[in-house]
Amino acid sequence: MAPTLPRLTWLLALAACAETTAPLPPPVEVLVVLHRTQAQLTVVPVDAPSESRRISFAAAPPLDAGLALRQDVALVAAPADDAVLVVDLQAGVVLRRLSLPAGGGAGGVAILDDSIAYAASPGTDQVVRLNYRSGATAALAVGRTPLPVIATRGRVFVVSANLATGPCGAAPACPAGASWITVVDPITNQRATGIDSILLPGPGNARYAEVAPDGLLYVVSQGNGLQEARLSIVSPVARAELGNFGGFGSDPGALAADVGERLFVASRTFGLMEFNTRTRSVVRGAGAGAAIPDNVGVEVDSRGRVWALEAGPCTPGAPGRLQLLRDDLTVAQAIQLDECPWTVAATALPAGG
């Protein structure tokens, strides 16, 4: 018997609302590790570390200046080549090589959106606006020896290490004075209107920076590598330093913030240290860091899990490790990597790539 009119109407409406295709699977979160002494990335799925894979490319080491990720795109700074490489993480290939000013090297990299990024050229005291889709570039003069680059609050914050040339004696770096930050408007590619420079009182040689969930910028100034380093807190809205703190020894490095109030600070000498962004206090400082030997990198994934990089000796054939840490920063899992892993960052690869 044919359905009645009300039933037929209901069946037609149900058919119209039915999904025509199944939903895509969720993105796959991965950690991307840049190896300092090899032209290589290692892509590690956070939920299946044993399924990691390598992406090799042509570039001269050392590769330790900059790594920026957005979905399936990685931008890798290649200082010896005066270039930034655009890598497709899904296909495992280099899409293009973006040239920076000759002789300037390559420093930190920050991605703004699906086509625009900024990269530091420390040897020429410039930052370069990159269209990493088309390959177009445009340079802008900033402070002396720019290294980290951070994009936040609609502006680009270029951190200048302020290094001098000439002999350093036993010191590994030669700061010419305090570091500072140049604020850039990415729309005009000019210095921002109003306050366009932020002084970072301290030993100079600012090398690492991170934006925490509180919206503030945290910057490590290492000085000459022999003296006490400082951690500066900077407001990107007021464009001013709010305070700075010691207690991290002479060689603090990479930073990573969780979704709460924990800021982690890597150190080859003191392991993984911790700063509380709410109380503005050192929780684990020099001499009290989590025991991660040769700790050069740290990242927090989307589930709040902390991952630390152990570089190892960075000699041919000597492996490093990526370590998953518990909340108390003890090691829950260790994953062996190839030689000299140096920088780690997280991204979510789109499904179906």
mmCIF file of C-alpha atoms in Angstrom:
data_model
loop_
_atom_site.group_PDB
_atom_site.id
_atom_site.type_symbol
_atom_site.label_atom_id
_atom_site.label_comp_id
_atom_site.label_asym_id
_atom_site.label_seq_id
_atom_site.Cartn_x
_atom_site.Cartn_y
_atom_site.Cartn_z
ATOM 1 C CA MET A 1 0.000 0.000 0.000
ATOM 2 C CA ALA A 2 1.311 3.456 -0.900
ATOM 3 C CA PRO A 3 2.137 5.774 2.067
ATOM 4 C CA THR A 4 -0.428 8.354 3.006
ATOM 5 C CA LEU A 5 0.284 11.981 2.173
ATOM 6 C CA PRO A 6 1.435 12.990 5.711
ATOM 7 C CA ARG A 7 3.719 9.942 5.910
ATOM 8 C CA LEU A 8 5.117 10.604 2.402
ATOM 9 C CA THR A 9 5.822 14.221 3.366
ATOM 10 C CA TRP A 10 7.668 13.062 6.511
ATOM 11 C CA LEU A 11 9.757 10.552 4.532
ATOM 12 C CA LEU A 12 10.745 13.159 1.962
ATOM 13 C CA ALA A 13 11.726 15.632 4.686
ATOM 14 C CA LEU A 14 13.826 12.971 6.415
ATOM 15 C CA ALA A 15 15.610 12.138 3.178
ATOM 16 C CA ALA A 16 16.345 15.819 2.539
ATOM 17 C CA CYS A 17 17.961 16.153 5.980
ATOM 18 C CA ALA A 18 20.085 13.007 5.702
ATOM 19 C CA GLU A 19 23.853 13.434 5.352
ATOM 20 C CA THR A 20 25.055 12.774 1.819
ATOM 21 C CA THR A 21 28.645 12.158 2.890
ATOM 22 C CA ALA A 22 30.236 10.920 6.091
ATOM 23 C CA PRO A 23 32.026 13.535 8.205
ATOM 24 C CA LEU A 24 35.773 13.833 7.805
ATOM 25 C CA PRO A 25 37.916 12.326 10.541
ATOM 26 C CA PRO A 26 39.397 14.831 13.012
ATOM 27 C CA PRO A 27 42.776 16.468 12.361
ATOM 28 C CA VAL A 28 45.861 14.570 13.493
ATOM 29 C CA GLU A 29 47.996 16.444 16.017
ATOM 30 C CA VAL A 30 51.724 16.046 15.485
ATOM 31 C CA LEU A 31 54.957 17.329 16.913
ATOM 32 C CA VAL A 32 57.447 18.538 14.306
ATOM 33 C CA VAL A 33 61.117 18.329 15.299
ATOM 34 C CA LEU A 34 63.875 20.205 13.479
ATOM 35 C CA HIS A 35 67.328 18.615 13.638
ATOM 36 C CA ARG A 36 70.208 21.054 14.037
ATOM 37 C CA THR A 37 72.980 19.110 12.316
ATOM 38 C CA GLN A 38 70.863 17.489 9.614
ATOM 39 C CA ALA A 39 68.515 18.905 7.005
ATOM 40 C CA GLN A 40 65.628 16.970 8.444
ATOM 41 C CA LEU A 41 62.251 17.268 10.122
ATOM 42 C CA THR A 42 60.762 14.419 12.150
ATOM 43 C CA VAL A 43 56.955 14.351 12.288
ATOM 44 C CA VAL A 44 55.683 12.574 15.428
ATOM 45 C CA PRO A 45 51.924 11.904 15.904
ATOM 46 C CA VAL A 46 51.243 12.665 19.571
ATOM 47 C CA ASP A 47 48.941 9.646 19.944
ATOM 48 C CA ALA A 48 51.114 7.257 17.917
ATOM 49 C CA PRO A 49 54.776 8.243 18.357
ATOM 50 C CA SER A 50 55.959 4.948 16.851
ATOM 51 C CA GLU A 51 54.503 6.073 13.513
ATOM 52 C CA SER A 52 56.889 9.021 13.203
ATOM 53 C CA ARG A 53 58.336 9.828 9.794
ATOM 54 C CA ARG A 54 61.235 11.849 8.421
ATOM 55 C CA ILE A 55 61.237 14.684 5.905
ATOM 56 C CA SER A 56 64.657 15.409 4.408
ATOM 57 C CA PHE A 57 65.513 18.490 2.376
ATOM 58 C CA ALA A 58 68.499 20.373 0.979
ATOM 59 C CA ALA A 59 69.907 22.977 3.363
ATOM 60 C CA ALA A 60 73.231 23.659 5.029
ATOM 61 C CA PRO A 61 73.351 23.176 8.824
ATOM 62 C CA PRO A 62 73.168 24.399 11.485
ATOM 63 C CA LEU A 63 69.368 24.564 11.418
ATOM 64 C CA ASP A 64 68.438 26.003 14.784
ATOM 65 C CA ALA A 65 67.138 29.492 14.108
ATOM 66 C CA GLY A 66 63.452 29.189 13.347
ATOM 67 C CA LEU A 67 60.535 26.802 12.808
ATOM 68 C CA ALA A 68 56.927 27.937 12.359
ATOM 69 C CA LEU A 69 53.875 25.771 11.671
ATOM 70 C CA ARG A 70 50.351 26.305 10.394
ATOM 71 C CA GLN A 71 48.296 23.180 9.752
ATOM 72 C CA ASP A 72 50.251 21.220 7.114
ATOM 73 C CA VAL A 73 52.784 23.972 6.320
ATOM 74 C CA ALA A 74 56.170 24.323 7.987
ATOM 75 C CA LEU A 75 58.503 27.274 7.510
ATOM 76 C CA VAL A 76 62.119 26.395 8.258
ATOM 77 C CA ALA A 77 64.820 29.039 8.619
ATOM 78 C CA ALA A 78 68.060 28.097 6.835
ATOM 79 C CA PRO A 79 70.646 30.627 8.084
ATOM 80 C CA ALA A 80 73.604 29.434 6.022
ATOM 81 C CA ASP A 81 71.497 29.688 2.868
ATOM 82 C CA ASP A 82 69.917 33.088 3.642
ATOM 83 C CA ALA A 83 66.550 31.466 3.083
ATOM 84 C CA VAL A 84 63.291 30.150 4.491
ATOM 85 C CA LEU A 85 62.017 26.814 3.207
ATOM 86 C CA VAL A 86 58.297 26.146 2.792
ATOM 87 C CA VAL A 87 57.627 22.469 3.551
ATOM 88 C CA ASP A 88 54.427 20.516 2.905
ATOM 89 C CA LEU A 89 54.172 18.270 5.969
ATOM 90 C CA GLN A 90 51.604 15.961 4.373
ATOM 91 C CA ALA A 91 53.509 15.311 1.140
ATOM 92 C CA GLY A 92 56.926 15.595 2.799
ATOM 93 C CA VAL A 93 58.343 17.925 0.148
ATOM 94 C CA VAL A 94 59.758 21.455 -0.075
ATOM 95 C CA LEU A 95 57.290 23.607 -1.990
ATOM 96 C CA ARG A 96 59.559 26.617 -2.427
ATOM 97 C CA ARG A 97 62.649 28.367 -1.133
ATOM 98 C CA LEU A 98 62.213 32.026 -0.146
ATOM 99 C CA SER A 99 65.372 34.135 -0.373
ATOM 100 C CA LEU A 100 66.251 36.565 2.404
ATOM 101 C CA PRO A 101 68.797 39.413 2.076
ATOM 102 C CA ALA A 102 72.213 38.087 1.071
ATOM 103 C CA GLY A 103 74.603 37.639 3.961
ATOM 104 C CA GLY A 104 71.903 38.208 6.574
ATOM 105 C CA GLY A 105 71.286 34.632 7.586
ATOM 106 C CA ALA A 106 67.856 33.685 8.894
ATOM 107 C CA GLY A 107 66.434 34.040 12.381
ATOM 108 C CA GLY A 108 63.027 33.407 13.872
ATOM 109 C CA VAL A 109 59.912 32.916 11.750
ATOM 110 C CA ALA A 110 56.276 33.700 12.562
ATOM 111 C CA ILE A 111 53.211 32.799 10.477
ATOM 112 C CA LEU A 112 50.343 35.303 10.471
ATOM 113 C CA ASP A 113 47.744 33.596 8.270
ATOM 114 C CA ASP A 114 47.334 31.295 5.282
ATOM 115 C CA SER A 115 49.794 33.225 3.135
ATOM 116 C CA ILE A 116 51.807 35.786 5.134
ATOM 117 C CA ALA A 117 54.754 35.224 7.461
ATOM 118 C CA TYR A 118 57.704 37.231 8.793
ATOM 119 C CA ALA A 119 61.324 36.122 9.127
ATOM 120 C CA ALA A 120 64.291 37.837 10.748
ATOM 121 C CA SER A 121 67.482 38.617 8.830
ATOM 122 C CA PRO A 122 69.893 39.156 11.752
ATOM 123 C CA GLY A 123 72.965 39.979 9.675
ATOM 124 C CA THR A 124 71.244 42.875 7.897
ATOM 125 C CA ASP A 125 69.138 44.163 10.825
ATOM 126 C CA GLN A 126 65.935 43.604 8.874
ATOM 127 C CA VAL A 127 62.734 41.621 9.082
ATOM 128 C CA VAL A 128 61.233 40.255 5.862
ATOM 129 C CA ARG A 129 57.560 39.969 5.055
ATOM 130 C CA LEU A 130 57.011 36.711 3.171
ATOM 131 C CA ASN A 131 54.112 35.584 1.042
ATOM 132 C CA TYR A 132 54.863 31.907 1.385
ATOM 133 C CA ARG A 133 52.257 31.020 -1.251
ATOM 134 C CA SER A 134 53.439 33.344 -4.037
ATOM 135 C CA GLY A 135 57.079 33.772 -2.983
ATOM 136 C CA ALA A 136 56.925 37.594 -2.773
ATOM 137 C CA THR A 137 59.168 39.252 -0.157
ATOM 138 C CA ALA A 138 59.568 42.766 1.284
ATOM 139 C CA ALA A 139 62.245 43.781 3.817
ATOM 140 C CA LEU A 140 61.987 46.350 6.617
ATOM 141 C CA ALA A 141 64.764 47.764 8.810
ATOM 142 C CA VAL A 142 64.374 46.954 12.513
ATOM 143 C CA GLY A 143 66.669 46.772 15.541
ATOM 144 C CA ARG A 144 70.172 45.354 15.686
ATOM 145 C CA THR A 145 70.460 41.563 15.228
ATOM 146 C CA PRO A 146 66.786 40.537 15.139
ATOM 147 C CA LEU A 147 66.252 36.921 16.172
ATOM 148 C CA PRO A 148 62.828 35.871 17.592
ATOM 149 C CA VAL A 149 59.690 37.009 15.749
ATOM 150 C CA ILE A 150 56.242 36.818 17.357
ATOM 151 C CA ALA A 151 52.840 37.600 15.809
ATOM 152 C CA THR A 152 50.089 38.589 18.245
ATOM 153 C CA ARG A 153 47.390 41.247 18.732
ATOM 154 C CA GLY A 154 47.478 42.112 15.026
ATOM 155 C CA ARG A 155 51.120 43.164 15.189
ATOM 156 C CA VAL A 156 54.514 41.582 14.603
ATOM 157 C CA PHE A 157 57.022 41.846 17.464
ATOM 158 C CA VAL A 158 60.626 41.557 16.282
ATOM 159 C CA VAL A 159 63.052 40.918 19.140
ATOM 160 C CA SER A 160 66.534 42.338 18.589
ATOM 161 C CA ALA A 161 69.400 40.577 20.369
ATOM 162 C CA ASN A 162 71.646 43.659 19.869
ATOM 163 C CA LEU A 163 74.892 41.788 19.282
ATOM 164 C CA ALA A 164 78.207 43.456 18.517
ATOM 165 C CA THR A 165 80.869 42.199 16.158
ATOM 166 C CA GLY A 166 84.376 41.485 17.349
ATOM 167 C CA PRO A 167 86.110 39.175 19.791
ATOM 168 C CA CYS A 168 84.218 37.931 22.860
ATOM 169 C CA GLY A 169 87.037 36.214 24.704
ATOM 170 C CA ALA A 170 85.596 33.217 26.536
ATOM 171 C CA ALA A 171 82.016 34.433 26.146
ATOM 172 C CA PRO A 172 79.903 32.793 23.409
ATOM 173 C CA ALA A 173 78.080 36.043 22.577
ATOM 174 C CA CYS A 174 78.885 39.765 22.505
ATOM 175 C CA PRO A 175 75.872 41.882 23.481
ATOM 176 C CA ALA A 176 76.325 45.559 22.639
ATOM 177 C CA GLY A 177 73.788 46.512 25.320
ATOM 178 C CA ALA A 178 70.188 45.837 26.231
ATOM 179 C CA SER A 179 67.852 44.185 23.723
ATOM 180 C CA TRP A 180 64.611 45.666 22.463
ATOM 181 C CA ILE A 181 61.526 44.859 20.425
ATOM 182 C CA THR A 182 60.430 46.585 17.211
ATOM 183 C CA VAL A 183 56.654 46.618 16.647
ATOM 184 C CA VAL A 184 55.573 46.193 13.009
ATOM 185 C CA ASP A 185 52.171 46.724 11.397
ATOM 186 C CA PRO A 186 51.845 43.799 8.949
ATOM 187 C CA ILE A 187 49.228 45.607 6.867
ATOM 188 C CA THR A 188 51.548 48.454 5.920
ATOM 189 C CA ASN A 189 54.793 46.562 6.564
ATOM 190 C CA GLN A 190 56.044 49.601 8.460
ATOM 191 C CA ARG A 191 56.781 50.311 12.078
ATOM 192 C CA ALA A 192 53.537 50.524 14.020
ATOM 193 C CA THR A 193 52.080 53.928 14.826
ATOM 194 C CA GLY A 194 52.464 55.098 18.408
ATOM 195 C CA ILE A 195 54.991 53.122 20.438
ATOM 196 C CA ASP A 196 57.128 51.202 17.962
ATOM 197 C CA SER A 197 60.009 50.113 20.214
ATOM 198 C CA ILE A 198 60.067 48.342 23.583
ATOM 199 C CA LEU A 199 63.234 48.337 25.678
ATOM 200 C CA LEU A 200 64.216 45.111 27.463
ATOM 201 C CA PRO A 201 66.457 46.191 30.353
ATOM 202 C CA GLY A 202 68.954 43.494 31.149
ATOM 203 C CA PRO A 203 72.003 41.747 29.739
ATOM 204 C CA GLY A 204 70.997 41.822 26.058
ATOM 205 C CA ASN A 205 71.131 38.925 23.595
ATOM 206 C CA ALA A 206 67.376 38.239 23.648
ATOM 207 C CA ARG A 207 66.999 34.910 21.845
ATOM 208 C CA TYR A 208 63.693 33.245 22.758
ATOM 209 C CA ALA A 209 60.116 34.499 23.024
ATOM 210 C CA GLU A 210 56.643 33.068 23.605
ATOM 211 C CA VAL A 211 53.072 34.348 23.993
ATOM 212 C CA ALA A 212 51.268 32.798 26.988
ATOM 213 C CA PRO A 213 47.484 32.390 27.446
ATOM 214 C CA ASP A 214 47.474 35.563 29.569
ATOM 215 C CA GLY A 215 48.193 37.462 26.340
ATOM 216 C CA LEU A 216 51.615 38.620 27.504
ATOM 217 C CA LEU A 217 54.930 38.125 25.763
ATOM 218 C CA TYR A 218 57.756 36.363 27.606
ATOM 219 C CA VAL A 219 61.324 36.940 26.388
ATOM 220 C CA VAL A 220 64.610 35.335 27.464
ATOM 221 C CA SER A 221 67.740 37.532 27.335
ATOM 222 C CA GLN A 222 70.857 35.367 27.692
ATOM 223 C CA GLY A 223 73.517 38.051 27.901
ATOM 224 C CA ASN A 224 77.004 36.861 26.982
ATOM 225 C CA GLY A 225 76.266 33.271 28.000
ATOM 226 C CA LEU A 226 78.298 33.527 31.202
ATOM 227 C CA GLN A 227 76.177 35.912 33.263
ATOM 228 C CA GLU A 228 72.706 35.580 34.806
ATOM 229 C CA ALA A 229 69.995 35.592 32.145
ATOM 230 C CA ARG A 230 66.674 37.425 32.537
ATOM 231 C CA LEU A 231 63.059 36.606 31.700
ATOM 232 C CA SER A 232 61.117 39.716 30.639
ATOM 233 C CA ILE A 233 57.332 40.070 30.685
ATOM 234 C CA VAL A 234 56.058 42.406 27.963
ATOM 235 C CA SER A 235 52.557 43.740 27.330
ATOM 236 C CA PRO A 236 51.867 43.752 23.568
ATOM 237 C CA VAL A 237 48.951 46.130 24.191
ATOM 238 C CA ALA A 238 50.727 48.727 26.328
ATOM 239 C CA ARG A 239 53.946 47.939 24.422
ATOM 240 C CA ALA A 240 56.033 48.060 27.582
ATOM 241 C CA GLU A 241 58.042 45.691 29.748
ATOM 242 C CA LEU A 242 56.130 44.880 32.941
ATOM 243 C CA GLY A 243 59.007 43.261 34.818
ATOM 244 C CA ASN A 244 61.934 40.887 34.513
ATOM 245 C CA PHE A 245 63.181 37.965 36.573
ATOM 246 C CA GLY A 246 66.378 36.036 37.181
ATOM 247 C CA GLY A 247 66.877 32.603 38.670
ATOM 248 C CA PHE A 248 67.269 30.646 35.422
ATOM 249 C CA GLY A 249 71.055 30.449 35.223
ATOM 250 C CA SER A 250 73.142 31.525 32.267
ATOM 251 C CA ASP A 251 71.681 29.480 29.408
ATOM 252 C CA PRO A 252 67.855 29.347 29.470
ATOM 253 C CA GLY A 253 66.453 28.717 26.027
ATOM 254 C CA ALA A 254 63.191 27.747 24.378
ATOM 255 C CA LEU A 255 59.868 28.570 26.054
ATOM 256 C CA ALA A 256 56.429 26.949 25.999
ATOM 257 C CA ALA A 257 53.250 27.827 27.908
ATOM 258 C CA ASP A 258 50.395 25.517 28.875
ATOM 259 C CA VAL A 259 46.735 26.556 28.824
ATOM 260 C CA GLY A 260 46.916 27.694 32.449
ATOM 261 C CA GLU A 261 49.694 29.495 34.278
ATOM 262 C CA ARG A 262 52.761 27.335 33.706
ATOM 263 C CA LEU A 263 55.584 28.626 31.510
ATOM 264 C CA PHE A 264 58.330 26.101 30.818
ATOM 265 C CA VAL A 265 61.939 27.109 30.147
ATOM 266 C CA ALA A 266 64.423 24.680 28.593
ATOM 267 C CA SER A 267 68.104 24.661 29.555
ATOM 268 C CA ARG A 268 70.942 22.395 28.436
ATOM 269 C CA THR A 269 72.536 22.845 31.862
ATOM 270 C CA PHE A 270 69.589 22.900 34.277
ATOM 271 C CA GLY A 271 66.983 20.761 32.515
ATOM 272 C CA LEU A 272 63.380 21.941 32.299
ATOM 273 C CA MET A 273 62.561 24.916 34.509
ATOM 274 C CA GLU A 274 59.187 26.507 35.289
ATOM 275 C CA PHE A 275 57.751 29.984 35.873
ATOM 276 C CA ASN A 276 54.231 30.754 37.139
ATOM 277 C CA THR A 277 52.649 33.506 35.037
ATOM 278 C CA ARG A 278 49.902 34.262 37.598
ATOM 279 C CA THR A 279 52.076 34.677 40.680
ATOM 280 C CA ARG A 280 55.050 35.802 38.596
ATOM 281 C CA SER A 281 57.411 33.582 40.474
ATOM 282 C CA VAL A 282 60.078 31.031 39.622
ATOM 283 C CA VAL A 283 58.732 27.573 40.515
ATOM 284 C CA ARG A 284 61.706 25.546 39.274
ATOM 285 C CA GLY A 285 64.836 27.571 38.682
ATOM 286 C CA ALA A 286 68.500 26.856 38.098
ATOM 287 C CA GLY A 287 69.469 23.843 40.193
ATOM 288 C CA ALA A 288 65.864 22.671 40.590
ATOM 289 C CA GLY A 289 64.823 21.931 37.015
ATOM 290 C CA ALA A 290 63.389 18.604 35.890
ATOM 291 C CA ALA A 291 66.231 16.253 34.967
ATOM 292 C CA ILE A 292 66.204 16.425 31.159
ATOM 293 C CA PRO A 293 69.836 16.212 29.974
ATOM 294 C CA ASP A 294 70.779 18.582 27.153
ATOM 295 C CA ASN A 295 67.242 20.025 27.189
ATOM 296 C CA VAL A 296 67.030 22.314 24.149
ATOM 297 C CA GLY A 297 63.315 22.405 23.356
ATOM 298 C CA VAL A 298 59.880 22.174 24.939
ATOM 299 C CA GLU A 299 56.302 22.136 23.636
ATOM 300 C CA VAL A 300 52.799 21.684 25.100
ATOM 301 C CA ASP A 301 50.240 19.849 22.974
ATOM 302 C CA SER A 302 46.508 20.613 22.726
ATOM 303 C CA ARG A 303 45.750 18.274 25.652
ATOM 304 C CA GLY A 304 48.180 20.094 27.927
ATOM 305 C CA ARG A 305 50.862 17.411 27.818
ATOM 306 C CA VAL A 306 54.464 18.618 28.081
ATOM 307 C CA TRP A 307 57.106 17.338 25.664
ATOM 308 C CA ALA A 308 60.826 18.026 26.126
ATOM 309 C CA LEU A 309 63.683 17.596 23.659
ATOM 310 C CA GLU A 310 66.964 16.017 24.687
ATOM 311 C CA ALA A 311 69.548 16.947 22.056
ATOM 312 C CA GLY A 312 72.208 14.470 23.085
ATOM 313 C CA PRO A 313 75.846 15.244 22.212
ATOM 314 C CA CYS A 314 75.000 16.329 18.626
ATOM 315 C CA THR A 315 77.780 14.186 17.205
ATOM 316 C CA PRO A 316 77.398 11.993 14.096
ATOM 317 C CA GLY A 317 75.138 9.036 14.748
ATOM 318 C CA ALA A 318 74.382 9.947 18.379
ATOM 319 C CA PRO A 319 70.601 9.959 18.911
ATOM 320 C CA GLY A 320 68.485 12.457 20.788
ATOM 321 C CA ARG A 321 65.148 11.908 22.489
ATOM 322 C CA LEU A 322 61.679 13.385 22.691
ATOM 323 C CA GLN A 323 60.252 12.913 26.172
ATOM 324 C CA LEU A 324 56.607 12.987 27.222
ATOM 325 C CA LEU A 325 56.374 14.322 30.775
ATOM 326 C CA ARG A 326 53.827 13.885 33.536
ATOM 327 C CA ASP A 327 52.353 16.873 35.374
ATOM 328 C CA ASP A 328 55.198 16.694 37.900
ATOM 329 C CA LEU A 329 57.672 16.779 34.969
ATOM 330 C CA THR A 330 58.905 13.237 35.469
ATOM 331 C CA VAL A 331 59.351 11.207 32.282
ATOM 332 C CA ALA A 332 56.359 9.106 31.205
ATOM 333 C CA GLN A 333 57.670 8.043 27.804
ATOM 334 C CA ALA A 334 60.908 8.527 25.857
ATOM 335 C CA ILE A 335 61.039 8.378 22.060
ATOM 336 C CA GLN A 336 64.389 8.007 20.333
ATOM 337 C CA LEU A 337 65.068 10.444 17.513
ATOM 338 C CA ASP A 338 67.855 10.926 15.019
ATOM 339 C CA GLU A 339 70.918 13.056 15.656
ATOM 340 C CA CYS A 340 70.635 16.441 17.379
ATOM 341 C CA PRO A 341 66.922 17.316 17.613
ATOM 342 C CA TRP A 342 66.850 21.015 18.449
ATOM 343 C CA THR A 343 63.455 22.668 17.975
ATOM 344 C CA VAL A 344 59.957 21.265 18.468
ATOM 345 C CA ALA A 345 56.510 22.677 17.677
ATOM 346 C CA ALA A 346 52.981 21.274 17.468
ATOM 347 C CA THR A 347 50.394 21.479 14.703
ATOM 348 C CA ALA A 348 47.219 19.706 13.572
ATOM 349 C CA LEU A 349 47.374 18.102 10.124
ATOM 350 C CA PRO A 350 44.060 18.293 8.271
ATOM 351 C CA ALA A 351 42.355 14.947 7.765
ATOM 352 C CA GLY A 352 42.331 13.438 4.314
ATOM 353 C CA GLY A 353 45.661 15.004 3.297
#
